[in-house]
């Protein structure tokens, strides 16, 4: 999937804007014709990249019908996904060979949330946009690395839950819990653990 197409059929309503963020900041807002007062008479659509951080706001009044399509590459272009940049692959493999004991752990943080069903069903194929490309590049580079330098790659679903209580108008932390679930790149669920603290490392 390379993009998402949102088609709104004619409807009278308030709210429901599509907002797109970049680096946590609002960059685009599409109101599907409400400002021009054409929403109830004409269909409207918006397209955004699959890996764009976005949200559809709540409809506050009236009703609307929206069709959401996943835009995918034609089947005859899928071979391009399996043919990554060879120079980049070699550079990554060389970087693996230079990694020492102090480089035992690093992580690639994902901008999207993925359900357990999508990960276990599709493995790394569930990743969207640039994240799929990056992981695929790491996999290809790993094939060129020496046996003692190959990366062990996993998905890790990290959760941090905290509860608070009110003390005279001030909030005090009551308890917190951390958990992590590991998956193979194939999507197979490996192990889940809770209670132990962990540290996020960015590449």
C-alpha atoms as an extended CHARMM CRD file, in Angstrom:
* protein
*
       203  EXT
         1         1  UNK       CA              0.0000000000        0.0000000000        0.0000000000  PROA      1               0.0000000000
         2         2  UNK       CA              1.4140000000        3.3800000000       -1.0130000000  PROA      2               0.0000000000
         3         3  UNK       CA             -1.4670000000        5.7320000000       -0.2400000000  PROA      3               0.0000000000
         4         4  UNK       CA             -4.9740000000        6.0410000000        1.2040000000  PROA      4               0.0000000000
         5         5  UNK       CA             -7.8970000000        7.5150000000       -0.7490000000  PROA      5               0.0000000000
         6         6  UNK       CA            -10.8220000000        8.9360000000        1.2390000000  PROA      6               0.0000000000
         7         7  UNK       CA            -14.0160000000        9.6000000000       -0.7630000000  PROA      7               0.0000000000
         8         8  UNK       CA            -16.8900000000       11.4240000000        0.9180000000  PROA      8               0.0000000000
         9         9  UNK       CA            -20.3060000000       11.1040000000       -0.7020000000  PROA      9               0.0000000000
        10        10  UNK       CA            -22.6290000000       14.1430000000       -0.6270000000  PROA      10              0.0000000000
        11        11  UNK       CA            -23.8090000000       14.7000000000        2.9410000000  PROA      11              0.0000000000
        12        12  UNK       CA            -24.7620000000       17.5060000000        5.3170000000  PROA      12              0.0000000000
        13        13  UNK       CA            -22.6710000000       17.4300000000        8.4820000000  PROA      13              0.0000000000
        14        14  UNK       CA            -20.2640000000       19.2880000000       10.7410000000  PROA      14              0.0000000000
        15        15  UNK       CA            -16.8110000000       18.1080000000       11.8110000000  PROA      15              0.0000000000
        16        16  UNK       CA            -15.0910000000       15.1150000000       10.2680000000  PROA      16              0.0000000000
        17        17  UNK       CA            -12.1170000000       16.9960000000        8.8020000000  PROA      17              0.0000000000
        18        18  UNK       CA             -9.0580000000       15.0700000000        7.6590000000  PROA      18              0.0000000000
        19        19  UNK       CA             -5.9710000000       16.4650000000        9.3890000000  PROA      19              0.0000000000
        20        20  UNK       CA             -2.4130000000       15.5210000000        8.4450000000  PROA      20              0.0000000000
        21        21  UNK       CA              0.5590000000       16.0620000000       10.7450000000  PROA      21              0.0000000000
        22        22  UNK       CA              4.2990000000       16.2090000000       10.1880000000  PROA      22              0.0000000000
        23        23  UNK       CA              6.6890000000       15.9180000000       13.1150000000  PROA      23              0.0000000000
        24        24  UNK       CA              3.7260000000       16.3520000000       15.4510000000  PROA      24              0.0000000000
        25        25  UNK       CA              2.6080000000       19.6440000000       13.8600000000  PROA      25              0.0000000000
        26        26  UNK       CA             -0.5920000000       20.1920000000       11.8780000000  PROA      26              0.0000000000
        27        27  UNK       CA              0.3370000000       20.6490000000        8.2070000000  PROA      27              0.0000000000
        28        28  UNK       CA             -2.8940000000       20.1210000000        6.2650000000  PROA      28              0.0000000000
        29        29  UNK       CA             -6.6190000000       20.2430000000        6.9680000000  PROA      29              0.0000000000
        30        30  UNK       CA             -9.2060000000       19.0940000000        4.4200000000  PROA      30              0.0000000000
        31        31  UNK       CA            -12.8430000000       19.8760000000        5.2080000000  PROA      31              0.0000000000
        32        32  UNK       CA            -14.3950000000       17.9690000000        2.2700000000  PROA      32              0.0000000000
        33        33  UNK       CA            -16.2580000000       20.9900000000        0.9020000000  PROA      33              0.0000000000
        34        34  UNK       CA            -17.8830000000       22.2990000000        4.0830000000  PROA      34              0.0000000000
        35        35  UNK       CA            -16.3120000000       25.7570000000        3.8350000000  PROA      35              0.0000000000
        36        36  UNK       CA            -17.5300000000       26.1990000000        0.2380000000  PROA      36              0.0000000000
        37        37  UNK       CA            -20.8880000000       24.6560000000        1.2270000000  PROA      37              0.0000000000
        38        38  UNK       CA            -20.6380000000       21.9990000000       -1.4730000000  PROA      38              0.0000000000
        39        39  UNK       CA            -20.3660000000       18.9820000000        0.8500000000  PROA      39              0.0000000000
        40        40  UNK       CA            -24.0910000000       18.2190000000        0.6740000000  PROA      40              0.0000000000
        41        41  UNK       CA            -24.2050000000       18.4410000000       -3.1340000000  PROA      41              0.0000000000
        42        42  UNK       CA            -20.9230000000       17.0260000000       -4.4440000000  PROA      42              0.0000000000
        43        43  UNK       CA            -18.5700000000       14.1600000000       -3.6260000000  PROA      43              0.0000000000
        44        44  UNK       CA            -15.1600000000       15.1700000000       -2.2800000000  PROA      44              0.0000000000
        45        45  UNK       CA            -11.9600000000       13.2070000000       -1.8760000000  PROA      45              0.0000000000
        46        46  UNK       CA             -8.5020000000       13.3840000000       -0.3380000000  PROA      46              0.0000000000
        47        47  UNK       CA             -5.3760000000       11.2820000000       -0.8470000000  PROA      47              0.0000000000
        48        48  UNK       CA             -2.4650000000       10.9600000000        1.5590000000  PROA      48              0.0000000000
        49        49  UNK       CA              0.6700000000        8.8450000000        1.7410000000  PROA      49              0.0000000000
        50        50  UNK       CA              0.2380000000        5.5720000000        3.6000000000  PROA      50              0.0000000000
        51        51  UNK       CA              2.8010000000        6.5630000000        6.2300000000  PROA      51              0.0000000000
        52        52  UNK       CA              1.4070000000       10.0610000000        6.8260000000  PROA      52              0.0000000000
        53        53  UNK       CA              0.4510000000       10.7810000000       10.4330000000  PROA      53              0.0000000000
        54        54  UNK       CA             -3.2390000000       11.6370000000       10.1510000000  PROA      54              0.0000000000
        55        55  UNK       CA             -6.6380000000       11.5970000000       11.8140000000  PROA      55              0.0000000000
        56        56  UNK       CA            -10.2850000000       11.8920000000       10.8010000000  PROA      56              0.0000000000
        57        57  UNK       CA            -11.9750000000       14.1980000000       13.2900000000  PROA      57              0.0000000000
        58        58  UNK       CA            -15.2900000000       13.2690000000       14.8810000000  PROA      58              0.0000000000
        59        59  UNK       CA            -18.5140000000       14.2160000000       13.0750000000  PROA      59              0.0000000000
        60        60  UNK       CA            -20.2430000000       16.5620000000       15.5330000000  PROA      60              0.0000000000
        61        61  UNK       CA            -23.5430000000       17.0450000000       13.7030000000  PROA      61              0.0000000000
        62        62  UNK       CA            -25.4120000000       15.2280000000       10.9490000000  PROA      62              0.0000000000
        63        63  UNK       CA            -24.2910000000       12.1170000000        9.1090000000  PROA      63              0.0000000000
        64        64  UNK       CA            -21.8680000000       11.2770000000        6.3550000000  PROA      64              0.0000000000
        65        65  UNK       CA            -20.7300000000        8.2780000000        4.3530000000  PROA      65              0.0000000000
        66        66  UNK       CA            -17.0380000000        7.9060000000        3.5860000000  PROA      66              0.0000000000
        67        67  UNK       CA            -15.3740000000        5.2580000000        1.4360000000  PROA      67              0.0000000000
        68        68  UNK       CA            -11.7350000000        4.5330000000        2.3100000000  PROA      68              0.0000000000
        69        69  UNK       CA             -9.5090000000        2.8200000000       -0.2540000000  PROA      69              0.0000000000
        70        70  UNK       CA             -5.9880000000        1.4380000000        0.0570000000  PROA      70              0.0000000000
        71        71  UNK       CA             -3.9820000000        2.4720000000       -3.0140000000  PROA      71              0.0000000000
        72        72  UNK       CA             -1.5440000000       -0.3100000000       -3.9420000000  PROA      72              0.0000000000
        73        73  UNK       CA              1.0590000000       -0.7870000000       -6.6460000000  PROA      73              0.0000000000
        74        74  UNK       CA              0.0760000000       -2.9640000000       -9.6300000000  PROA      74              0.0000000000
        75        75  UNK       CA              1.1600000000       -6.5860000000       -9.2910000000  PROA      75              0.0000000000
        76        76  UNK       CA              3.7240000000       -6.1900000000      -12.1000000000  PROA      76              0.0000000000
        77        77  UNK       CA              5.5420000000       -3.5350000000      -10.0460000000  PROA      77              0.0000000000
        78        78  UNK       CA              5.9450000000       -5.6370000000       -6.9260000000  PROA      78              0.0000000000
        79        79  UNK       CA              9.3290000000       -6.8730000000       -8.1250000000  PROA      79              0.0000000000
        80        80  UNK       CA             10.6600000000       -3.3890000000       -7.4530000000  PROA      80              0.0000000000
        81        81  UNK       CA             10.1100000000       -3.9330000000       -3.7390000000  PROA      81              0.0000000000
        82        82  UNK       CA             12.4460000000       -6.9160000000       -3.7620000000  PROA      82              0.0000000000
        83        83  UNK       CA             15.2400000000       -5.0690000000       -5.5870000000  PROA      83              0.0000000000
        84        84  UNK       CA             16.6090000000       -2.5350000000       -3.0990000000  PROA      84              0.0000000000
        85        85  UNK       CA             19.4050000000       -0.0730000000       -3.8620000000  PROA      85              0.0000000000
        86        86  UNK       CA             22.5060000000       -2.3040000000       -4.0820000000  PROA      86              0.0000000000
        87        87  UNK       CA             24.9110000000        0.4530000000       -3.0430000000  PROA      87              0.0000000000
        88        88  UNK       CA             22.8530000000        1.1950000000        0.0620000000  PROA      88              0.0000000000
        89        89  UNK       CA             22.6660000000       -2.5210000000        0.8530000000  PROA      89              0.0000000000
        90        90  UNK       CA             26.4650000000       -2.8230000000        0.6870000000  PROA      90              0.0000000000
        91        91  UNK       CA             26.9290000000        0.2860000000        2.8290000000  PROA      91              0.0000000000
        92        92  UNK       CA             24.5960000000       -1.1020000000        5.4760000000  PROA      92              0.0000000000
        93        93  UNK       CA             26.3630000000       -4.4720000000        5.4260000000  PROA      93              0.0000000000
        94        94  UNK       CA             29.7040000000       -2.6670000000        5.8800000000  PROA      94              0.0000000000
        95        95  UNK       CA             28.2330000000       -0.7590000000        8.8160000000  PROA      95              0.0000000000
        96        96  UNK       CA             27.1790000000       -4.0610000000       10.3990000000  PROA      96              0.0000000000
        97        97  UNK       CA             30.7860000000       -5.2780000000       10.2000000000  PROA      97              0.0000000000
        98        98  UNK       CA             31.9770000000       -2.1830000000       12.0830000000  PROA      98              0.0000000000
        99        99  UNK       CA             29.5530000000       -2.6720000000       14.9530000000  PROA      99              0.0000000000
       100       100  UNK       CA             31.1780000000       -3.4960000000       18.2770000000  PROA      100             0.0000000000
       101       101  UNK       CA             29.9740000000       -4.7940000000       21.6480000000  PROA      101             0.0000000000
       102       102  UNK       CA             28.7050000000       -1.3230000000       22.5680000000  PROA      102             0.0000000000
       103       103  UNK       CA             26.2830000000       -1.4980000000       19.6030000000  PROA      103             0.0000000000
       104       104  UNK       CA             24.4100000000       -4.5490000000       20.8120000000  PROA      104             0.0000000000
       105       105  UNK       CA             20.9750000000       -2.9300000000       20.7700000000  PROA      105             0.0000000000
       106       106  UNK       CA             19.2650000000       -0.2870000000       18.6780000000  PROA      106             0.0000000000
       107       107  UNK       CA             15.6660000000        0.3320000000       17.6770000000  PROA      107             0.0000000000
       108       108  UNK       CA             13.7000000000        1.8280000000       14.8240000000  PROA      108             0.0000000000
       109       109  UNK       CA             10.6550000000        3.5860000000       16.2540000000  PROA      109             0.0000000000
       110       110  UNK       CA              7.5180000000        3.3810000000       14.1070000000  PROA      110             0.0000000000
       111       111  UNK       CA              5.2100000000        6.3570000000       13.5980000000  PROA      111             0.0000000000
       112       112  UNK       CA              2.0990000000        4.1960000000       13.2090000000  PROA      112             0.0000000000
       113       113  UNK       CA              0.2860000000        1.8860000000       15.5650000000  PROA      113             0.0000000000
       114       114  UNK       CA             -0.0850000000       -1.6970000000       14.3790000000  PROA      114             0.0000000000
       115       115  UNK       CA             -2.5380000000       -4.2340000000       15.7190000000  PROA      115             0.0000000000
       116       116  UNK       CA             -1.4040000000       -7.6500000000       16.8760000000  PROA      116             0.0000000000
       117       117  UNK       CA             -3.5770000000       -9.1310000000       14.1290000000  PROA      117             0.0000000000
       118       118  UNK       CA             -1.7700000000       -7.1990000000       11.3860000000  PROA      118             0.0000000000
       119       119  UNK       CA              1.6870000000       -8.1110000000       12.7200000000  PROA      119             0.0000000000
       120       120  UNK       CA              0.9370000000      -11.8080000000       13.2830000000  PROA      120             0.0000000000
       121       121  UNK       CA             -0.8930000000      -12.0300000000        9.9610000000  PROA      121             0.0000000000
       122       122  UNK       CA              1.5020000000      -10.1220000000        7.7030000000  PROA      122             0.0000000000
       123       123  UNK       CA              4.7820000000       -9.8740000000        9.5920000000  PROA      123             0.0000000000
       124       124  UNK       CA              6.9770000000       -7.0320000000        8.3750000000  PROA      124             0.0000000000
       125       125  UNK       CA              4.7050000000       -6.8440000000        5.3260000000  PROA      125             0.0000000000
       126       126  UNK       CA              2.2780000000       -4.9330000000        7.5540000000  PROA      126             0.0000000000
       127       127  UNK       CA              4.6790000000       -1.9930000000        7.7840000000  PROA      127             0.0000000000
       128       128  UNK       CA              3.6340000000        1.1220000000        5.9040000000  PROA      128             0.0000000000
       129       129  UNK       CA              5.5700000000        3.3880000000        3.5810000000  PROA      129             0.0000000000
       130       130  UNK       CA              9.1710000000        4.2070000000        4.3780000000  PROA      130             0.0000000000
       131       131  UNK       CA              9.2530000000        1.8310000000        7.3440000000  PROA      131             0.0000000000
       132       132  UNK       CA              8.6840000000       -1.1600000000        5.0650000000  PROA      132             0.0000000000
       133       133  UNK       CA             11.5110000000        0.0580000000        2.8130000000  PROA      133             0.0000000000
       134       134  UNK       CA             13.8860000000        0.5200000000        5.7500000000  PROA      134             0.0000000000
       135       135  UNK       CA             13.2650000000       -2.9120000000        7.2330000000  PROA      135             0.0000000000
       136       136  UNK       CA             13.5650000000       -4.5280000000        3.8100000000  PROA      136             0.0000000000
       137       137  UNK       CA             16.9310000000       -2.7740000000        3.3410000000  PROA      137             0.0000000000
       138       138  UNK       CA             18.1200000000       -4.1000000000        6.7050000000  PROA      138             0.0000000000
       139       139  UNK       CA             17.0500000000       -7.6310000000        5.7670000000  PROA      139             0.0000000000
       140       140  UNK       CA             18.9210000000       -7.4790000000        2.4430000000  PROA      140             0.0000000000
       141       141  UNK       CA             22.0550000000       -6.0660000000        4.0970000000  PROA      141             0.0000000000
       142       142  UNK       CA             21.8720000000       -8.7710000000        6.7440000000  PROA      142             0.0000000000
       143       143  UNK       CA             22.2420000000      -11.3950000000        4.0100000000  PROA      143             0.0000000000
       144       144  UNK       CA             25.6520000000       -9.9290000000        3.0960000000  PROA      144             0.0000000000
       145       145  UNK       CA             26.9420000000       -9.5970000000        6.6480000000  PROA      145             0.0000000000
       146       146  UNK       CA             29.2520000000      -12.1590000000        8.2110000000  PROA      146             0.0000000000
       147       147  UNK       CA             27.7580000000      -14.8400000000       10.4370000000  PROA      147             0.0000000000
       148       148  UNK       CA             29.0760000000      -13.1520000000       13.5880000000  PROA      148             0.0000000000
       149       149  UNK       CA             27.7830000000       -9.7410000000       12.4790000000  PROA      149             0.0000000000
       150       150  UNK       CA             24.2490000000      -10.5900000000       11.4150000000  PROA      150             0.0000000000
       151       151  UNK       CA             21.4820000000       -8.6860000000       13.1760000000  PROA      151             0.0000000000
       152       152  UNK       CA             18.7420000000      -10.4160000000       15.1430000000  PROA      152             0.0000000000
       153       153  UNK       CA             15.6440000000       -8.4060000000       14.1910000000  PROA      153             0.0000000000
       154       154  UNK       CA             12.3170000000       -8.3970000000       16.0120000000  PROA      154             0.0000000000
       155       155  UNK       CA              9.1490000000       -6.4020000000       16.4880000000  PROA      155             0.0000000000
       156       156  UNK       CA              8.6750000000       -5.1530000000       20.0410000000  PROA      156             0.0000000000
       157       157  UNK       CA              5.2980000000       -3.8690000000       21.2490000000  PROA      157             0.0000000000
       158       158  UNK       CA              6.0090000000       -1.6990000000       24.2980000000  PROA      158             0.0000000000
       159       159  UNK       CA              3.3130000000       -0.4400000000       26.6420000000  PROA      159             0.0000000000
       160       160  UNK       CA              3.4680000000        1.8530000000       29.6550000000  PROA      160             0.0000000000
       161       161  UNK       CA              0.3120000000        2.1910000000       31.7650000000  PROA      161             0.0000000000
       162       162  UNK       CA              0.0370000000        4.6280000000       34.6590000000  PROA      162             0.0000000000
       163       163  UNK       CA             -2.8230000000        5.3980000000       37.0550000000  PROA      163             0.0000000000
       164       164  UNK       CA             -3.2320000000        8.5220000000       39.1690000000  PROA      164             0.0000000000
       165       165  UNK       CA             -5.4490000000        9.6980000000       42.0150000000  PROA      165             0.0000000000
       166       166  UNK       CA             -6.5430000000       13.1530000000       43.1410000000  PROA      166             0.0000000000
       167       167  UNK       CA             -5.0780000000       14.4940000000       46.3850000000  PROA      167             0.0000000000
       168       168  UNK       CA             -6.4800000000       17.8970000000       47.2450000000  PROA      168             0.0000000000
       169       169  UNK       CA             -6.5220000000       19.0830000000       43.6590000000  PROA      169             0.0000000000
       170       170  UNK       CA             -3.1620000000       17.5620000000       42.7670000000  PROA      170             0.0000000000
       171       171  UNK       CA             -2.6160000000       14.3380000000       40.8720000000  PROA      171             0.0000000000
       172       172  UNK       CA             -0.3740000000       11.7060000000       42.4300000000  PROA      172             0.0000000000
       173       173  UNK       CA              0.8260000000        8.5820000000       40.6350000000  PROA      173             0.0000000000
       174       174  UNK       CA             -0.7890000000        5.4890000000       42.0800000000  PROA      174             0.0000000000
       175       175  UNK       CA              0.9150000000        2.7920000000       40.0420000000  PROA      175             0.0000000000
       176       176  UNK       CA              2.5610000000        2.1610000000       36.7290000000  PROA      176             0.0000000000
       177       177  UNK       CA              3.2040000000       -0.9330000000       34.6760000000  PROA      177             0.0000000000
       178       178  UNK       CA              5.4990000000       -1.5960000000       31.7590000000  PROA      178             0.0000000000
       179       179  UNK       CA              5.2150000000       -4.5390000000       29.3980000000  PROA      179             0.0000000000
       180       180  UNK       CA              6.8390000000       -5.7040000000       26.1850000000  PROA      180             0.0000000000
       181       181  UNK       CA              5.7960000000       -8.3240000000       23.6390000000  PROA      181             0.0000000000
       182       182  UNK       CA              8.2870000000       -9.6770000000       21.1070000000  PROA      182             0.0000000000
       183       183  UNK       CA              7.4750000000      -10.8880000000       17.5770000000  PROA      183             0.0000000000
       184       184  UNK       CA              9.6400000000      -12.3590000000       14.8270000000  PROA      184             0.0000000000
       185       185  UNK       CA              9.7100000000      -10.4590000000       11.5180000000  PROA      185             0.0000000000
       186       186  UNK       CA              7.5200000000      -13.2650000000       10.1730000000  PROA      186             0.0000000000
       187       187  UNK       CA              4.8790000000      -12.1920000000       12.6910000000  PROA      187             0.0000000000
       188       188  UNK       CA              5.2410000000      -15.1490000000       15.0430000000  PROA      188             0.0000000000
       189       189  UNK       CA              4.6140000000      -14.1360000000       18.6600000000  PROA      189             0.0000000000
       190       190  UNK       CA              7.6670000000      -15.0570000000       20.7130000000  PROA      190             0.0000000000
       191       191  UNK       CA              7.3730000000      -13.9090000000       24.3230000000  PROA      191             0.0000000000
       192       192  UNK       CA              5.6670000000      -11.3270000000       26.5310000000  PROA      192             0.0000000000
       193       193  UNK       CA              7.0470000000       -9.8510000000       29.7480000000  PROA      193             0.0000000000
       194       194  UNK       CA              5.8840000000       -7.2470000000       32.2380000000  PROA      194             0.0000000000
       195       195  UNK       CA              7.1590000000       -5.4170000000       35.2670000000  PROA      195             0.0000000000
       196       196  UNK       CA             10.7260000000       -4.8890000000       34.0770000000  PROA      196             0.0000000000
       197       197  UNK       CA             11.9580000000       -1.4560000000       33.0980000000  PROA      197             0.0000000000
       198       198  UNK       CA             13.2830000000       -0.9740000000       29.6020000000  PROA      198             0.0000000000
       199       199  UNK       CA             14.9920000000        1.7890000000       27.6490000000  PROA      199             0.0000000000
       200       200  UNK       CA             14.1400000000        3.0530000000       24.1890000000  PROA      200             0.0000000000
       201       201  UNK       CA             17.1140000000        3.5530000000       21.9150000000  PROA      201             0.0000000000
       202       202  UNK       CA             16.8090000000        5.3700000000       18.6050000000  PROA      202             0.0000000000
       203       203  UNK       CA             19.0170000000        4.4830000000       15.6290000000  PROA      203             0.0000000000
